[in-house]
């Protein structure tokens, strides 16, 4: 029983991180119709930047118990990279073919990987020793790091916040209108350039925040971005492209299955996820929540 | 108010509009009539800034708008109700209408604009919480016009507002458009069926194969042999 809880909670923790990245992917796809492969790179960037921020914080004598403050701040702040990528690169190819946009985001993946190696080196970096600073909680006999529970709660709060933003605020309704019919939104006075810049930045910040939140539990490595793209892809296929609810449910499915697979048969870690992806693609190609923008 | 002068438009390599000119004055109702494929939608979409003319000029309230982006043209005070209504299916009726009050603040207060939109189409009030897919074609057309009204525009551009509607609903929408003109808005309206041209239209342009072949009073159109040849055969 306690082993099962421990596996499940590990899966939910991973799902929380995965949800943030996938939510960023979904909002960008929903509004801009660009499948942003670089979401994984933003995740990696957030992780490295988070490590640096925490190392700097610790070196400056900050109390370890509050390391999460510089971590979250760094993860959210580095999201501004999104504006640069959107205005500086993507904005030039909106009129082009979708394949071209996809290739461009792939170019960003390669560039960011090199930029990260150049800045932080090739060896993994980590915030050693801070993971268990909040101790462990006992859940049905299993020891669960309190930090994991904080991240799960934070991710839930962000999910609710996104829901609130999309359904209750003027900006959210403009986002949904743009996702529905871009030309019509423009005729109602919506400045597409500004909406795209904001949405892409939001999507990027969700990815970088996800990366920052994961690193107390694991080291930052340059391949982490590409690994996550594969998982985020599985999440959106299962959940349905462009859907926030889909990202939520898809992340839970992928996160938990991956955790179960790792503990039962580690070699099958990704295989089981691919199997589900293929099953969904064959029997329900639009995903569980495909077609709904929110 | 709106002046389109000698506009040429190409879509990819095809020459769609040939030296199209038309004017809409303050408080005027102007109809652009032509068969399917004549170039009505292309003309209106060019005014809205979706297409760029290769030659000619478009001015609105004395400001050059050709080459401007669509949202800028909208914010200058041009409301747009497209042929397919362009309802946002994911938003409720109320949310559809509200959008323009956020994107073009200023002018009359939001509450007043919304009140005016519902006043012209009272039936929408009862559907306020419904979403696009739950509406009939006529209700979508109404919502599309009401939403454009909430922008508080000086001019409304309506692309075939009567198209595909049951004969029972056509007079309802026609009467609503008449109400809109009394509120002081200019209207530019495209129509493929000359019998749908409202009797309160001030002026008529007939377009055929991308060229304006007639401009004048509606009753004069019937005396023009070219016009009769093009649209007179329709019932
Ligand atoms: N996207 C497009 N690509 C190619 N040709 C187009 C396109 N849109 C319109 N056309 C052509 O332009 C002409 C005018 O079309 P349109 O303005 O839609 O006519 P109307 O609204 O009067 O029915 C038609 O011959 C149509 O085939
Ligand atoms: Mg048309």
Coordinates of C-alpha atoms and ligand atoms in Angstrom, one line a residue:
Chain A
X1 CA 0.0 0.0 0.0
X2 CA 2.6 2.5 1.0
X3 CA 4.7 1.6 -2.0
X4 CA 1.7 2.2 -4.3
X5 CA 1.0 5.6 -2.6
X6 CA 4.6 6.5 -3.0
X7 CA 4.5 5.6 -6.8
X8 CA 1.3 7.5 -7.3
X9 CA 2.5 10.6 -5.5
X10 CA 5.7 10.5 -7.6
X11 CA 3.5 10.3 -10.7
X12 CA 1.3 13.2 -9.6
X13 CA 4.4 15.3 -8.9
X14 CA 5.7 14.7 -12.3
X15 CA 2.2 15.3 -13.8
X16 CA 2.2 18.7 -12.1
X17 CA 5.3 19.7 -13.8
X18 CA 4.2 18.2 -17.1
X19 CA 0.9 20.0 -16.9
X20 CA 2.6 23.4 -16.7
X21 CA 4.7 22.8 -19.8
X22 CA 1.8 21.2 -21.7
X23 CA -0.5 24.1 -20.7
X24 CA 2.0 26.5 -22.2
X25 CA 2.1 24.4 -25.4
X26 CA -1.7 24.3 -25.5
X27 CA -2.4 28.0 -25.0
X28 CA 0.1 28.9 -27.8
X29 CA -1.3 26.3 -30.1
X30 CA -4.9 27.3 -29.4
X31 CA -4.3 30.9 -30.2
X32 CA -1.4 31.0 -32.6
X33 CA -1.8 27.6 -34.2
X34 CA 1.9 27.1 -33.8
X35 CA 3.0 23.8 -32.3
X36 CA 5.9 25.1 -30.2
X37 CA 8.6 22.4 -29.9
X38 CA 10.7 24.9 -28.0
X39 CA 8.4 24.5 -25.0
X40 CA 10.9 21.8 -23.8
X41 CA 13.8 24.2 -24.2
X42 CA 12.1 26.8 -22.1
X43 CA 11.6 24.1 -19.5
X44 CA 15.3 23.4 -19.5
X45 CA 16.1 27.1 -19.5
X46 CA 13.9 27.6 -16.4
X47 CA 15.6 24.7 -14.7
X48 CA 19.1 26.0 -15.2
X49 CA 18.1 29.5 -14.4
X50 CA 16.4 28.3 -11.3
X51 CA 19.6 26.5 -10.2
X52 CA 21.6 29.6 -10.7
X53 CA 19.1 31.8 -8.8
X54 CA 19.0 29.4 -5.8
X55 CA 22.8 29.0 -5.8
X56 CA 23.2 32.7 -5.8
X57 CA 20.5 33.0 -3.0
X58 CA 22.3 30.4 -0.8
X59 CA 25.7 32.0 -1.4
X60 CA 24.2 35.4 -0.4
X61 CA 23.2 33.9 2.9
X62 CA 19.5 33.5 2.3
X63 CA 17.7 31.2 4.7
X64 CA 17.4 27.8 3.0
X65 CA 13.7 27.4 4.0
X66 CA 12.8 30.2 1.6
X67 CA 14.8 29.0 -1.4
X68 CA 11.5 28.5 -3.2
X69 CA 11.0 32.2 -3.5
X70 CA 14.0 32.9 -5.7
X71 CA 13.3 29.7 -7.5
X72 CA 9.7 30.7 -8.5
X73 CA 10.8 34.2 -9.2
X74 CA 13.6 33.1 -11.5
X75 CA 11.3 30.5 -13.3
X76 CA 8.6 33.1 -13.9
X77 CA 11.0 36.0 -14.9
X78 CA 13.0 34.0 -17.4
X79 CA 9.7 33.6 -19.2
X80 CA 10.4 37.0 -20.8
X81 CA 12.5 35.0 -23.3
X82 CA 9.2 34.3 -24.8
X83 CA 8.7 37.9 -26.0
X84 CA 12.2 37.8 -27.6
X85 CA 11.5 34.5 -29.4
X86 CA 8.0 35.6 -30.5
X87 CA 8.8 39.1 -31.7
X88 CA 12.3 38.3 -32.9
X89 CA 11.7 35.0 -34.8
X90 CA 8.1 33.6 -34.9
X91 CA 6.4 36.9 -35.8
X92 CA 8.2 36.7 -39.2
X93 CA 6.7 33.4 -40.2
X94 CA 3.0 33.6 -39.2
X95 CA 2.0 34.0 -42.8
X96 CA 4.1 31.0 -43.9
X97 CA 3.3 27.4 -43.9
X98 CA 2.8 25.5 -40.6
X99 CA 5.7 23.2 -41.5
X100 CA 7.9 26.3 -41.6
X101 CA 6.8 27.4 -38.2
X102 CA 7.4 24.0 -36.7
X103 CA 10.9 24.0 -38.2
X104 CA 11.6 27.4 -36.7
X105 CA 10.6 26.3 -33.3
X106 CA 12.9 23.2 -33.8
X107 CA 15.7 25.6 -34.7
X108 CA 15.0 27.3 -31.3
X109 CA 15.4 24.0 -29.6
X110 CA 18.8 23.4 -31.1
X111 CA 20.0 27.0 -30.4
X112 CA 18.8 26.9 -26.8
X113 CA 20.5 23.6 -26.2
X114 CA 23.8 25.1 -27.3
X115 CA 23.2 28.3 -25.5
X116 CA 22.6 26.3 -22.3
X117 CA 25.8 24.3 -22.8
X118 CA 27.7 27.4 -23.4
X119 CA 26.4 29.1 -20.3
X120 CA 26.2 26.3 -17.8
X121 CA 28.5 23.7 -19.3
X122 CA 27.7 20.0 -20.1
X123 CA 27.8 18.6 -16.6
X124 CA 24.4 18.4 -14.7
X125 CA 23.9 21.2 -12.2
X126 CA 21.7 21.0 -9.1
X127 CA 20.6 22.7 -5.9
X128 CA 22.0 20.0 -3.7
X129 CA 20.4 19.4 -0.3
X130 CA 17.4 21.7 -0.6
X131 CA 14.9 19.1 -1.7
X132 CA 14.2 17.8 1.7
X133 CA 14.5 21.1 3.6
X134 CA 10.7 21.0 4.2
X135 CA 10.9 17.4 5.4
X136 CA 8.7 14.5 4.5
X137 CA 5.0 13.9 5.1
X138 CA 3.5 10.5 5.9
X139 CA 0.7 9.6 3.5
X140 CA -0.9 6.1 4.1
X141 CA 2.5 5.0 5.4
X142 CA 4.5 6.4 2.5
X143 CA 7.1 9.1 3.0
X144 CA 6.4 11.9 0.5
X145 CA 8.7 15.0 0.3
X146 CA 6.8 18.0 1.4
X147 CA 8.3 19.9 -1.5
X148 CA 6.4 17.6 -3.9
X149 CA 3.2 18.5 -2.2
X150 CA 4.0 22.2 -2.5
X151 CA 4.6 21.8 -6.2
X152 CA 1.4 19.8 -6.7
X153 CA -0.6 22.5 -4.8
X154 CA 1.2 25.3 -6.8
X155 CA 0.3 23.5 -10.1
X156 CA -3.3 23.1 -9.1
X157 CA -3.5 26.8 -8.1
X158 CA -2.0 27.7 -11.5
X159 CA -4.5 25.4 -13.3
X160 CA -7.3 27.2 -11.5
X161 CA -5.7 30.5 -12.3
X162 CA -5.6 29.7 -16.0
X163 CA -9.2 28.7 -15.9
X164 CA -10.1 31.9 -14.2
X165 CA -8.1 33.9 -16.6
X166 CA -9.6 32.3 -19.7
X167 CA -13.2 32.4 -18.5
X168 CA -13.6 35.3 -16.2
X169 CA -11.3 38.1 -17.5
X170 CA -11.5 40.3 -20.6
X171 CA -8.1 39.2 -21.7
X172 CA -9.1 35.5 -21.4
X173 CA -12.2 36.1 -23.5
X174 CA -10.2 37.9 -26.1
X175 CA -7.8 34.9 -26.1
X176 CA -10.6 32.5 -26.6
X177 CA -12.2 34.7 -29.3
X178 CA -8.8 34.8 -31.1
X179 CA -8.5 31.0 -30.9
X180 CA -12.0 30.7 -32.4
X181 CA -11.7 33.1 -35.2
X182 CA -8.6 35.4 -35.6
X183 CA -9.9 37.5 -38.4
X184 CA -13.2 38.3 -36.7
X185 CA -11.3 39.2 -33.5
X186 CA -9.3 41.7 -35.4
X187 CA -12.4 43.3 -36.9
X188 CA -13.6 43.8 -33.3
X189 CA -10.4 45.8 -32.6
X190 CA -8.1 43.1 -31.2
X191 CA -4.5 43.8 -31.9
X192 CA -3.2 40.4 -32.9
X193 CA 0.5 41.3 -32.5
X194 CA 0.0 42.2 -28.8
X195 CA -2.2 39.1 -28.1
X196 CA 0.4 36.8 -29.7
X197 CA 3.2 38.4 -27.8
X198 CA 1.3 38.1 -24.5
X199 CA 0.1 34.5 -25.1
X200 CA 3.5 33.3 -26.2
X201 CA 5.1 34.9 -23.2
X202 CA 2.5 33.3 -20.9
X203 CA 3.2 29.9 -22.6
X204 CA 6.9 30.3 -22.2
X205 CA 6.6 31.4 -18.5
X206 CA 4.6 28.3 -17.8
X207 CA 7.3 26.2 -19.3
X208 CA 10.2 28.0 -17.5
X209 CA 8.3 27.8 -14.2
X210 CA 7.8 24.1 -14.7
X211 CA 11.5 23.7 -15.2
X212 CA 12.4 25.8 -12.2
X213 CA 10.0 23.8 -10.0
X214 CA 11.4 20.4 -10.9
X215 CA 15.1 21.0 -10.2
X216 CA 15.2 20.6 -6.4
X217 CA 14.1 17.1 -7.1
X218 CA 16.4 16.3 -9.9
X219 CA 19.5 17.8 -11.6
X220 CA 19.3 20.1 -14.6
X221 CA 20.8 18.4 -17.7
X222 CA 21.0 19.7 -21.2
X223 CA 18.9 16.8 -22.6
X224 CA 16.0 17.4 -20.3
X225 CA 14.3 19.7 -22.8
X226 CA 14.1 17.1 -25.5
X227 CA 12.9 14.4 -23.2
X228 CA 10.1 16.7 -22.0
X229 CA 9.0 17.6 -25.5
X230 CA 8.3 13.9 -26.1
X231 CA 6.2 13.7 -22.9
X232 CA 4.4 17.0 -23.5
X233 CA 3.6 15.7 -27.0
X234 CA 2.0 12.6 -25.5
X235 CA 0.0 14.8 -23.1
X236 CA -1.5 16.9 -25.8
X237 CA -2.3 13.9 -28.0
X238 CA -4.0 12.2 -25.2
X239 CA -5.8 15.3 -23.9
X240 CA -6.6 16.9 -27.2
X241 CA -4.6 19.6 -29.0
X242 CA -5.4 23.1 -27.7
X243 CA -7.5 22.1 -24.7
X244 CA -6.5 23.1 -21.2
X245 CA -8.6 20.4 -19.6
X246 CA -6.9 18.0 -21.9
X247 CA -3.5 19.2 -20.7
X248 CA -4.6 18.6 -17.1
X249 CA -6.0 15.1 -17.7
X250 CA -3.3 14.1 -20.2
X251 CA -0.6 15.2 -17.7
X252 CA -2.1 13.0 -15.0
X253 CA -2.3 10.0 -17.3
X254 CA 1.2 10.4 -18.6
X255 CA 2.7 11.3 -15.2
X256 CA 1.1 8.4 -13.3
X257 CA 1.7 5.8 -16.0
X258 CA 5.3 6.8 -16.3
X259 CA 5.8 6.5 -12.5
X260 CA 4.1 3.0 -12.5
X261 CA 6.2 1.9 -15.5
X262 CA 9.4 3.0 -13.9
X263 CA 8.8 1.1 -10.7
X264 CA 7.5 -2.0 -12.4
X265 CA 9.6 -2.3 -15.5
X266 CA 11.9 0.7 -15.9
X267 CA 12.8 -0.3 -19.5
X268 CA 9.2 0.2 -20.5
X269 CA 9.1 3.8 -19.2
X270 CA 8.2 5.5 -22.4
X271 CA 7.0 2.5 -24.4
X272 CA 3.7 2.3 -22.4
X273 CA 3.2 6.0 -23.1
X274 CA 3.8 5.6 -26.8
X275 CA 1.3 2.7 -26.8
X276 CA -1.4 4.9 -25.3
X277 CA -0.5 7.8 -27.7
X278 CA -0.9 5.4 -30.6
X279 CA -4.2 4.0 -29.2
X280 CA -5.6 7.5 -28.8
X281 CA -4.4 8.5 -32.3
X282 CA -6.1 5.5 -33.8
X283 CA -9.4 5.4 -31.9
X284 CA -9.9 9.0 -30.8
X285 CA -7.6 11.2 -33.0
X286 CA -8.9 14.5 -31.5
X287 CA -7.9 13.4 -28.0
X288 CA -10.1 13.3 -24.9
X289 CA -11.0 16.9 -25.0
X290 CA -10.1 17.8 -28.6
X291 CA -12.0 20.7 -30.2
X292 CA -12.7 22.6 -26.9
X293 CA -10.6 25.7 -26.5
X294 CA -10.8 25.9 -22.7
Chain B
X1 CA -17.4 59.1 -44.6
X2 CA -16.0 56.2 -46.6
X3 CA -14.4 56.8 -50.0
X4 CA -13.1 53.9 -52.1
X5 CA -11.3 55.2 -55.2
X6 CA -10.1 53.2 -58.2
X7 CA -9.2 50.2 -56.1
X8 CA -7.5 47.2 -57.8
X9 CA -7.2 44.0 -55.8
X10 CA -5.4 40.8 -56.7
X11 CA -5.7 37.5 -54.9
X12 CA -2.5 35.7 -55.6
X13 CA -2.3 36.1 -59.4
X14 CA -5.9 36.8 -60.2
X15 CA -7.1 40.3 -60.7
X16 CA -10.3 40.3 -58.7
X17 CA -11.3 44.0 -58.4
X18 CA -10.8 46.4 -61.3
X19 CA -10.8 50.1 -60.4
X20 CA -13.7 49.9 -57.9
X21 CA -14.9 53.2 -56.5
X22 CA -17.7 53.8 -54.1
X23 CA -18.7 56.3 -51.5
X24 CA -20.7 56.1 -48.3
X25 CA -21.8 59.4 -46.7
X26 CA -22.7 60.1 -43.1
X27 CA -26.0 58.4 -42.2
X28 CA -26.3 56.8 -45.6
X29 CA -27.4 53.3 -46.4
X30 CA -25.5 52.1 -49.4
X31 CA -26.0 48.7 -51.1
X32 CA -23.4 46.8 -53.1
X33 CA -25.3 44.4 -55.3
X34 CA -23.9 41.7 -57.5
X35 CA -24.2 38.0 -58.4
X36 CA -22.2 35.4 -56.5
X37 CA -18.6 35.7 -57.3
X38 CA -18.9 39.3 -58.5
X39 CA -16.5 40.7 -56.0
X40 CA -18.7 42.0 -53.1
X41 CA -17.0 40.2 -50.3
X42 CA -13.6 41.0 -51.8
X43 CA -14.5 44.7 -51.8
X44 CA -15.7 44.7 -48.2
X45 CA -12.7 42.7 -47.0
X46 CA -10.4 45.2 -48.7
X47 CA -12.1 48.0 -46.8
X48 CA -11.7 46.0 -43.6
X49 CA -7.9 45.7 -44.2
X50 CA -7.8 42.0 -44.8
X51 CA -6.7 42.5 -48.4
X52 CA -4.4 45.2 -49.6
X53 CA -5.3 47.1 -52.8
X54 CA -2.5 47.1 -55.4
X55 CA -3.7 50.4 -56.7
X56 CA -6.2 53.1 -55.5
X57 CA -7.0 54.6 -52.1
X58 CA -9.5 54.1 -49.3
X59 CA -10.2 56.8 -46.8
X60 CA -12.5 56.7 -43.8
X61 CA -13.4 60.0 -42.1
X62 CA -10.7 61.6 -44.1
X63 CA -8.0 59.2 -42.9
X64 CA -6.2 56.9 -45.4
X65 CA -6.9 53.3 -44.3
X66 CA -5.6 51.2 -47.1
X67 CA -2.5 49.5 -45.8
X68 CA -3.7 49.9 -42.2
X69 CA -4.2 46.8 -40.1
X70 CA -7.7 45.5 -39.5
X71 CA -7.9 46.3 -35.8
X72 CA -6.9 49.8 -36.5
X73 CA -9.6 50.3 -39.0
X74 CA -12.1 48.7 -36.6
X75 CA -11.0 51.1 -33.8
X76 CA -11.5 54.1 -36.2
X77 CA -15.1 53.1 -36.1
X78 CA -15.9 50.5 -38.7
X79 CA -18.1 47.6 -37.6
X80 CA -18.0 44.4 -39.5
X81 CA -20.6 41.6 -39.8
X82 CA -19.2 39.0 -42.2
X83 CA -21.2 36.7 -44.5
X84 CA -20.7 33.7 -42.2
X85 CA -21.5 35.8 -39.1
X86 CA -18.1 35.0 -37.6
X87 CA -19.7 34.1 -34.2
X88 CA -17.1 32.9 -31.6
X89 CA -18.6 29.5 -30.8
X90 CA -16.7 29.2 -27.6
X91 CA -18.1 32.4 -26.1
X92 CA -21.6 33.1 -24.9
X93 CA -23.8 35.6 -26.7
X94 CA -23.1 38.2 -24.0
X95 CA -19.4 37.6 -24.2
X96 CA -19.5 37.9 -28.0
X97 CA -21.1 41.3 -27.8
X98 CA -18.9 42.5 -24.9
X99 CA -15.6 42.1 -26.7
X100 CA -15.7 45.3 -28.7
X101 CA -16.3 47.4 -25.5
X102 CA -12.9 46.2 -24.2
X103 CA -10.9 46.7 -27.4
X104 CA -12.3 50.1 -28.2
X105 CA -12.8 51.9 -25.0
X106 CA -13.8 55.6 -25.2
X107 CA -16.7 57.0 -27.0
X108 CA -20.0 56.1 -25.2
X109 CA -19.7 54.0 -22.1
X110 CA -19.8 50.2 -22.4
X111 CA -23.1 49.8 -20.6
X112 CA -24.8 52.2 -23.0
X113 CA -23.3 50.4 -26.1
X114 CA -24.4 47.0 -24.8
X115 CA -27.9 48.4 -24.1
X116 CA -28.1 49.8 -27.6
X117 CA -27.1 46.4 -29.1
X118 CA -29.8 44.6 -27.1
X119 CA -32.3 47.3 -27.9
X120 CA -31.9 46.7 -31.6
X121 CA -32.1 42.9 -31.2
X122 CA -34.1 42.4 -28.0
X123 CA -34.3 38.7 -28.6
X124 CA -30.6 38.3 -28.0
X125 CA -31.1 39.3 -24.4
X126 CA -33.0 36.1 -23.7
X127 CA -30.1 34.1 -25.2
X128 CA -27.3 36.0 -23.4
X129 CA -25.9 32.8 -21.8
X130 CA -26.1 30.6 -24.9
X131 CA -23.2 29.7 -27.0
X132 CA -22.8 30.1 -30.7
X133 CA -23.4 26.5 -31.8
X134 CA -26.9 26.6 -30.1
X135 CA -28.1 29.4 -32.3
X136 CA -30.0 29.4 -35.6
X137 CA -28.7 31.2 -38.7
X138 CA -31.0 34.2 -38.2
X139 CA -29.9 34.6 -34.6
X140 CA -26.2 34.4 -35.6
X141 CA -26.8 37.2 -38.2
X142 CA -28.4 39.3 -35.4
X143 CA -25.6 38.6 -33.0
X144 CA -23.1 39.5 -35.6
X145 CA -24.7 42.9 -36.2
X146 CA -25.3 43.5 -32.5
X147 CA -21.7 42.7 -31.8
X148 CA -20.5 45.1 -34.5
X149 CA -22.8 47.8 -33.0
X150 CA -21.2 47.4 -29.6
X151 CA -18.0 48.7 -31.1
X152 CA -19.9 52.0 -31.3
X153 CA -19.0 52.4 -35.0
X154 CA -19.8 55.3 -37.2
X155 CA -20.2 52.9 -40.1
X156 CA -21.4 49.3 -40.3
X157 CA -20.3 46.9 -43.0
X158 CA -22.7 44.0 -43.5
X159 CA -22.0 41.2 -45.9
X160 CA -25.2 39.6 -47.1
X161 CA -27.2 40.0 -43.9
X162 CA -30.2 38.2 -45.4
X163 CA -28.4 35.3 -47.0
X164 CA -29.7 31.9 -46.1
X165 CA -32.5 33.2 -43.9
X166 CA -36.1 32.0 -43.9
X167 CA -38.4 34.5 -45.6
X168 CA -40.1 35.1 -42.2
X169 CA -36.9 36.4 -40.6
X170 CA -35.8 38.7 -43.4
X171 CA -38.2 41.5 -42.5
X172 CA -37.2 41.3 -38.9
X173 CA -33.5 41.8 -39.7
X174 CA -34.4 44.4 -42.3
X175 CA -36.4 46.4 -39.7
X176 CA -33.5 46.1 -37.2
X177 CA -31.1 47.5 -39.8
X178 CA -33.5 50.4 -40.3
X179 CA -33.4 51.0 -36.6
X180 CA -29.6 51.1 -36.7
X181 CA -29.7 53.8 -39.4
X182 CA -31.9 55.9 -37.3
X183 CA -29.3 55.7 -34.5
X184 CA -27.0 57.6 -36.9
X185 CA -24.8 54.9 -38.3
X186 CA -23.8 54.7 -41.9
X187 CA -24.3 51.3 -43.5
X188 CA -22.6 49.6 -46.4
X189 CA -24.4 46.4 -47.2
X190 CA -23.6 43.7 -49.8
X191 CA -26.5 41.8 -51.3
X192 CA -26.8 39.3 -54.1
X193 CA -30.5 39.3 -54.3
X194 CA -31.8 42.7 -55.6
X195 CA -35.2 42.0 -54.1
X196 CA -33.6 42.0 -50.6
X197 CA -32.2 45.6 -51.1
X198 CA -34.1 47.5 -48.4
X199 CA -36.4 50.2 -49.6
X200 CA -34.6 52.7 -47.3
X201 CA -31.3 52.3 -49.3
X202 CA -30.0 55.7 -50.4
X203 CA -27.7 54.5 -53.1
X204 CA -26.9 51.4 -55.0
X205 CA -23.7 50.1 -56.7
X206 CA -23.9 47.1 -59.0
X207 CA -20.8 45.1 -59.3
X208 CA -20.1 42.5 -61.9
X209 CA -16.8 40.6 -62.6
X210 CA -15.0 42.9 -60.2
X211 CA -16.2 46.1 -61.9
X212 CA -18.8 48.6 -60.7
X213 CA -21.2 48.8 -63.6
X214 CA -23.8 51.0 -62.0
X215 CA -23.9 53.7 -59.4
X216 CA -27.1 55.6 -58.5
X217 CA -30.6 55.6 -57.0
X218 CA -32.1 52.2 -56.5
X219 CA -35.1 52.9 -58.8
X220 CA -32.8 54.0 -61.6
X221 CA -31.1 50.7 -61.6
X222 CA -34.0 49.0 -63.3
X223 CA -33.8 51.4 -66.2
X224 CA -30.2 50.5 -66.9
X225 CA -30.0 47.7 -69.5
X226 CA -26.6 46.5 -68.3
X227 CA -27.9 46.1 -64.7
X228 CA -31.1 44.4 -65.8
X229 CA -29.0 41.9 -67.9
X230 CA -26.9 41.0 -64.8
X231 CA -29.3 41.0 -62.0
X232 CA -32.8 41.5 -63.5
X233 CA -33.2 37.9 -64.4
X234 CA -33.1 36.8 -60.8
X235 CA -36.2 36.5 -58.7
Ligands
LIG1 N1 -9.3 33.3 -51.5 C1 -9.5 33.4 -52.8 N2 -8.7 32.8 -53.7 C2 -8.9 32.9 -55.1 N3 -10.0 33.5 -55.6 C3 -10.8 34.1 -54.7 C4 -10.7 34.1 -53.3 N4 -11.7 34.7 -52.8 C5 -12.5 35.1 -53.8 N5 -12.0 34.8 -55.0 C6 -12.5 35.0 -56.3 O1 -12.9 36.4 -56.3 C7 -14.1 36.6 -57.0 C8 -15.0 37.4 -56.1 O2 -15.4 36.7 -55.0 P1 -16.2 37.4 -53.8 O3 -15.7 38.7 -53.5 O4 -16.3 36.4 -52.7 O5 -17.7 37.5 -54.5 P2 -19.1 37.8 -53.9 O6 -18.9 38.1 -52.5 O7 -19.6 38.9 -54.7 O8 -19.9 36.5 -54.1 C9 -14.7 35.2 -57.3 O9 -14.4 34.9 -58.7 C10 -13.9 34.3 -56.4 O10 -13.7 33.1 -57.1
LIG2 MG1 -19.7 37.2 -50.8

